[in-house]
Short mmCIF file of C-alpha atoms and ligand atoms in Angstrom, two decimals:
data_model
loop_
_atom_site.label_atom_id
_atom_site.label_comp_id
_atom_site.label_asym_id
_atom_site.label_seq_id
_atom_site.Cartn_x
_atom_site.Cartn_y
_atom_site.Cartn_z
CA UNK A 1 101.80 91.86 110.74
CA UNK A 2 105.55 91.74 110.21
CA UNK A 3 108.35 94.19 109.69
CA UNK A 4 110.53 94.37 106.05
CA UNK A 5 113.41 95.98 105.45
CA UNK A 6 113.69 97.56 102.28
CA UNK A 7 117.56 98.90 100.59
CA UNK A 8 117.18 100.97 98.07
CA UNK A 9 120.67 101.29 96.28
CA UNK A 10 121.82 103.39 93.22
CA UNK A 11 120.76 100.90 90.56
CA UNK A 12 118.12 101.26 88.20
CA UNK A 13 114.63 100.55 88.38
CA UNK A 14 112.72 102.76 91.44
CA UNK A 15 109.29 101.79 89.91
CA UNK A 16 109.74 98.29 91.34
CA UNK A 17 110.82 99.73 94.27
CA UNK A 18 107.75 102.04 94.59
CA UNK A 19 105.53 99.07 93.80
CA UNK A 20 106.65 96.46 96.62
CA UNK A 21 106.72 99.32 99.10
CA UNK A 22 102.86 100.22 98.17
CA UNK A 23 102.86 95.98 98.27
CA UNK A 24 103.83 96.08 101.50
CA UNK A 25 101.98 98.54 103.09
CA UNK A 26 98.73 97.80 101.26
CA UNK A 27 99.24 94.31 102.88
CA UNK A 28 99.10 95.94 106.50
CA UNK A 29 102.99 95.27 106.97
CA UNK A 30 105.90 97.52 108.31
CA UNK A 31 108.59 98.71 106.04
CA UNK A 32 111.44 100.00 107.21
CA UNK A 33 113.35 101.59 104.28
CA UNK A 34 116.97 102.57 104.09
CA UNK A 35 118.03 104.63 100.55
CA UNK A 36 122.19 105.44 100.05
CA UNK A 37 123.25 108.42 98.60
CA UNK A 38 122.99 106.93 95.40
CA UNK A 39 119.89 105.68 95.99
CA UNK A 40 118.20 109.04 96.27
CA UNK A 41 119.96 110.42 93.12
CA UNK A 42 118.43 107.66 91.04
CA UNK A 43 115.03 107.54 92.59
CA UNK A 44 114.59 111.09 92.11
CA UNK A 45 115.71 110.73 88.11
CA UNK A 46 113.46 107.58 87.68
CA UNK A 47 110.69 108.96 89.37
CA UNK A 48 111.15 113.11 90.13
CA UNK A 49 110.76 112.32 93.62
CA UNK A 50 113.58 114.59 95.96
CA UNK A 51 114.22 112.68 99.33
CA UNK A 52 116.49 114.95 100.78
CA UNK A 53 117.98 112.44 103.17
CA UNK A 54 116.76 113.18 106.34
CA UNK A 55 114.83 110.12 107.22
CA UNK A 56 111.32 112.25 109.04
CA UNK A 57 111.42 114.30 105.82
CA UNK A 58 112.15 111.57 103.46
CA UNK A 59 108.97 109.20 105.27
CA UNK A 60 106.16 112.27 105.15
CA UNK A 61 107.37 112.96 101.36
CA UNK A 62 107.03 109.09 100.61
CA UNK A 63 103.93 108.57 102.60
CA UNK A 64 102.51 111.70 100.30
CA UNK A 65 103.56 110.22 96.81
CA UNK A 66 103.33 106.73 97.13
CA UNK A 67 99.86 105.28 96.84
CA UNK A 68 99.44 102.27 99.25
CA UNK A 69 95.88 101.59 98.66
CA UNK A 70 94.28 101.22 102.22
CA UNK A 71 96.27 99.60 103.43
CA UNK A 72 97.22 99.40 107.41
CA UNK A 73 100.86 98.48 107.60
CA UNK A 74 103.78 101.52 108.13
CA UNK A 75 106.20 103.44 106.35
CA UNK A 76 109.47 104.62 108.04
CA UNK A 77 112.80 105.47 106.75
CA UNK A 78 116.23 105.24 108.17
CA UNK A 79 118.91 107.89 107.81
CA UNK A 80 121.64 104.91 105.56
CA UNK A 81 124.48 106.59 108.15
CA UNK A 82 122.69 105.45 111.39
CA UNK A 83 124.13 102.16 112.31
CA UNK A 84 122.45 102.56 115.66
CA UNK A 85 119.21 102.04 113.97
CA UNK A 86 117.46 99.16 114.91
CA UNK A 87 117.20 97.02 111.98
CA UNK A 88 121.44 96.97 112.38
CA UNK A 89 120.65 94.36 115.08
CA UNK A 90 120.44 90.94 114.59
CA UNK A 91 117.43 91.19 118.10
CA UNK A 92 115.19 93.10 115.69
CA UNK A 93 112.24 91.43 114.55
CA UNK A 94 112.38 91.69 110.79
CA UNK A 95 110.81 88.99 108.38
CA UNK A 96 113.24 89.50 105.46
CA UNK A 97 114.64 92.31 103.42
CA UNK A 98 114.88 93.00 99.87
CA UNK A 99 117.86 95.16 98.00
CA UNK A 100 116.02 96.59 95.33
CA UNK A 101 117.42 97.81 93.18
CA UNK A 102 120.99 96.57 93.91
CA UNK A 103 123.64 98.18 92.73
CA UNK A 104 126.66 96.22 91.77
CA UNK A 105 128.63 97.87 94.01
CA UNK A 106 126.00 97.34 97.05
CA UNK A 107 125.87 93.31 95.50
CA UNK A 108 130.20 93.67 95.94
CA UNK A 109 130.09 94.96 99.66
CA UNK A 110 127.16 92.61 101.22
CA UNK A 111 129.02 89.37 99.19
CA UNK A 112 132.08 90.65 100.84
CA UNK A 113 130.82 91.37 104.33
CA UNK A 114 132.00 94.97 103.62
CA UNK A 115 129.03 96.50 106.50
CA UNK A 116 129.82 100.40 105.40
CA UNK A 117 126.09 101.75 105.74
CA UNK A 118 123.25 100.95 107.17
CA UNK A 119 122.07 99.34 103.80
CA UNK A 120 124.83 97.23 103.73
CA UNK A 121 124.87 96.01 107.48
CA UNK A 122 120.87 95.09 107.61
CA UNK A 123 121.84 92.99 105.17
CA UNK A 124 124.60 91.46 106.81
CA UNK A 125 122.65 90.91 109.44
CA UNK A 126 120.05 89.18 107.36
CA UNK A 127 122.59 86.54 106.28
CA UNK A 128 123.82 85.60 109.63
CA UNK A 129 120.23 85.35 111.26
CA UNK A 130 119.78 83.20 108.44
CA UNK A 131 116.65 85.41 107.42
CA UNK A 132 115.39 86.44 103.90
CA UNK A 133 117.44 88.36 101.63
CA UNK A 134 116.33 89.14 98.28
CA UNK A 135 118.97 91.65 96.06
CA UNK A 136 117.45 92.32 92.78
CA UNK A 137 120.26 93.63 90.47
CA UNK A 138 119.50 95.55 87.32
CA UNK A 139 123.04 95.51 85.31
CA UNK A 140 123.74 94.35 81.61
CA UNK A 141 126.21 92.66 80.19
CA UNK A 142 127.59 91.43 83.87
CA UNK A 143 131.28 90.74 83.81
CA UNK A 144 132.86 88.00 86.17
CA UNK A 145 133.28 90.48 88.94
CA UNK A 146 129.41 90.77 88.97
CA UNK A 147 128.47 87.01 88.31
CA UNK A 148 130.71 85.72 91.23
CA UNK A 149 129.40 88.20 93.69
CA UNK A 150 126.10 86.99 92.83
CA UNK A 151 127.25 83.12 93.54
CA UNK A 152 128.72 84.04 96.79
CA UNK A 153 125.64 85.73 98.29
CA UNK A 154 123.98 82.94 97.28
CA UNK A 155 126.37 80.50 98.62
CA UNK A 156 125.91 82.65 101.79
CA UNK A 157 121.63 82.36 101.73
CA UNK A 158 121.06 84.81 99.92
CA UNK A 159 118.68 84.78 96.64
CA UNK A 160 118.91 86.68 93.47
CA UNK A 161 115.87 87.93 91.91
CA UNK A 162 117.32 89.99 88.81
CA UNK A 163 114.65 92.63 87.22
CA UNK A 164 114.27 90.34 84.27
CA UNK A 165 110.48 90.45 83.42
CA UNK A 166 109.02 87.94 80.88
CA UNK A 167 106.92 88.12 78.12
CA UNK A 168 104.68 85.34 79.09
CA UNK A 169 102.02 87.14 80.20
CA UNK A 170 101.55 89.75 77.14
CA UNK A 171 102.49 92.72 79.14
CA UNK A 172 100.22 95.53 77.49
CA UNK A 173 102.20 98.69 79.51
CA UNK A 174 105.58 99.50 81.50
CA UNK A 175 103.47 98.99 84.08
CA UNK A 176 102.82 95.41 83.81
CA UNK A 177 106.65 94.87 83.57
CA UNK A 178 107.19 96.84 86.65
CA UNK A 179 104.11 94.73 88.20
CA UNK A 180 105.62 91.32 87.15
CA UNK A 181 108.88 92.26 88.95
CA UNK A 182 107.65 93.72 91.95
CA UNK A 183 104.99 90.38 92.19
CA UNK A 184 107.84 87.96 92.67
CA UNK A 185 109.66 90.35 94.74
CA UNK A 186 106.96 90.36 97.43
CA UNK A 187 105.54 86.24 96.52
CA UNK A 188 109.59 85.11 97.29
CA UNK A 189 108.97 87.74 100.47
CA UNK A 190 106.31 85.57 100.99
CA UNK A 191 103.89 88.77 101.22
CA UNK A 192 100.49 88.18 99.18
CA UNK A 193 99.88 90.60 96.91
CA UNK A 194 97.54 91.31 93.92
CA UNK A 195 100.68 92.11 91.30
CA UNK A 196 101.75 88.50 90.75
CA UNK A 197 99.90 87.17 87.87
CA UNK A 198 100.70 82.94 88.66
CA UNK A 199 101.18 80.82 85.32
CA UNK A 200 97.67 78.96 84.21
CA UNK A 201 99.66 76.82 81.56
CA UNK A 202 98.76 77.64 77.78
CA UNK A 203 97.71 75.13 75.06
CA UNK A 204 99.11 77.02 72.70
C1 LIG B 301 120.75 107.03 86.38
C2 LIG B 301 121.71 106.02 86.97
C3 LIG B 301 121.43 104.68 86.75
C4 LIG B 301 122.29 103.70 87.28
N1 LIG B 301 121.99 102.41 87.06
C5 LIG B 301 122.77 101.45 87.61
C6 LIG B 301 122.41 100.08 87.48
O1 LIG B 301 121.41 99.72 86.87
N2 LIG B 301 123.20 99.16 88.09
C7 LIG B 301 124.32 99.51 88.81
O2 LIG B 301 124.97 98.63 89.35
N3 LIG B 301 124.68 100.81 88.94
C8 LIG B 301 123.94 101.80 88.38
N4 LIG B 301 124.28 103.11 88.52
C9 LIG B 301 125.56 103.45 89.19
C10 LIG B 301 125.47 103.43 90.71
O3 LIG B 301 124.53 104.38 91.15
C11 LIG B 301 126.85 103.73 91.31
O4 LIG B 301 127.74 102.65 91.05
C12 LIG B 301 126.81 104.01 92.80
O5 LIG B 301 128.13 104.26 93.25
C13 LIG B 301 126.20 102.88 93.60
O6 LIG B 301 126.25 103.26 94.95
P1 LIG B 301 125.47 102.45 96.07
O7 LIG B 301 125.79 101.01 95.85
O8 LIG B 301 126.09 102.98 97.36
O9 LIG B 301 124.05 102.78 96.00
C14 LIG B 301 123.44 104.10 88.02
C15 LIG B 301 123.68 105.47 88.23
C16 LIG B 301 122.83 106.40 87.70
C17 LIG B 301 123.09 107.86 87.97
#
């Protein structure tokens, strides 16, 4: 099984971030999860979970509140100040990563190449090993600054995935939005996963 890397950054939506870790895991991968300062004040607003930021702390308390199903893969955070870590090295054997959420200013620094946390620099490193690097903003309205940081990570390989569920599918809970968001996150991962409801057509 294979090794994501998983930023979690100060924007909103820590329920889709909760889902594609449980995704992962329940899939039997590795995820190796790195949370700014930020990050951890909005997680524990959107979900009342405290990481304290220190990273043995921060794993057991995920590892106890998250609900992976059975699966077999790993769980292990990063302290977002250790850029000795390994997934800070382009040798590491990482599949992808995913920003999610991504705050604007997190989607400013990686399209600038602005490495100033660990966050920031696995992503970096993403983009010049040519690997997989999803950022899934959550901002509305965007102003230019915003919309041309998003076209130069994706001049630079990277793909934005903004949390922008549809309607499609009658979604009957918040859950099902948060479902349909974390789905694509981990199909465009290309991790399989039972969230992702695929499109059977309608003759509607
Ligand atoms: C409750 C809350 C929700 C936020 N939601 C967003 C958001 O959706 N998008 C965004 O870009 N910033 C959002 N912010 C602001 C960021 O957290 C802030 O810009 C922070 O400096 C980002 O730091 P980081 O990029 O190092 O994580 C939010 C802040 C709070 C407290």
């Amino acid at each position: 099984m294979a090794n994501y890397v998983v930023g979690i950054s100060g924007g909103s939506g820590a329920p889709y971030t909760r889902r594609v870790i449980e995704g992962l895991v329940d899939a039997g991968h590795d995820a190796r999860v790195v949370i700014t300062d930020a990050g951890r004040r909005v997680f524990e607003i959107e979900l009342g979970i405290h990481l304290t930021g220190d990273p043995e702390t921060d794993t057991r308390t995920l590892m106890e509140r998250l609900d992976p199903g059975s699966g077999a893969g790993s769980l292990e955070l990063f302290d977002q100040r250790n850029i000795a870590a390994t997934i800070a090295s382009g040798s590491y054997d990482s599949a992808g990563m995913v920003v999610l959420p991504c705050s604007m200013g997190t989607l400013a620094r990686i399209a600038n190449g602005v490495s100033s946390n660990l966050l920031e620099r696995a992503a970096d490193v993403m983009l010049k090993e040519r690997r997989k690097l999803i950022l899934v903003p959550r901002e509305t309205p965007l102003n230019l600054i915003h919309l041309r940081n998003m076209t130069a990570v994706t001049e630079a390989g990277a793909i934005v995935l903004p949390a922008m569920p549809g309607f499609y599918h009658r979604p009957e809970s918040v859950g099902d939005l948060v479902d349909m968001i974390a789905g694509r996150v981990l199909d465009t991962l290309g991790v399989e996963s039972t969230l992702l409801r695929r499109w059977q057509g309608s003759d509607d």
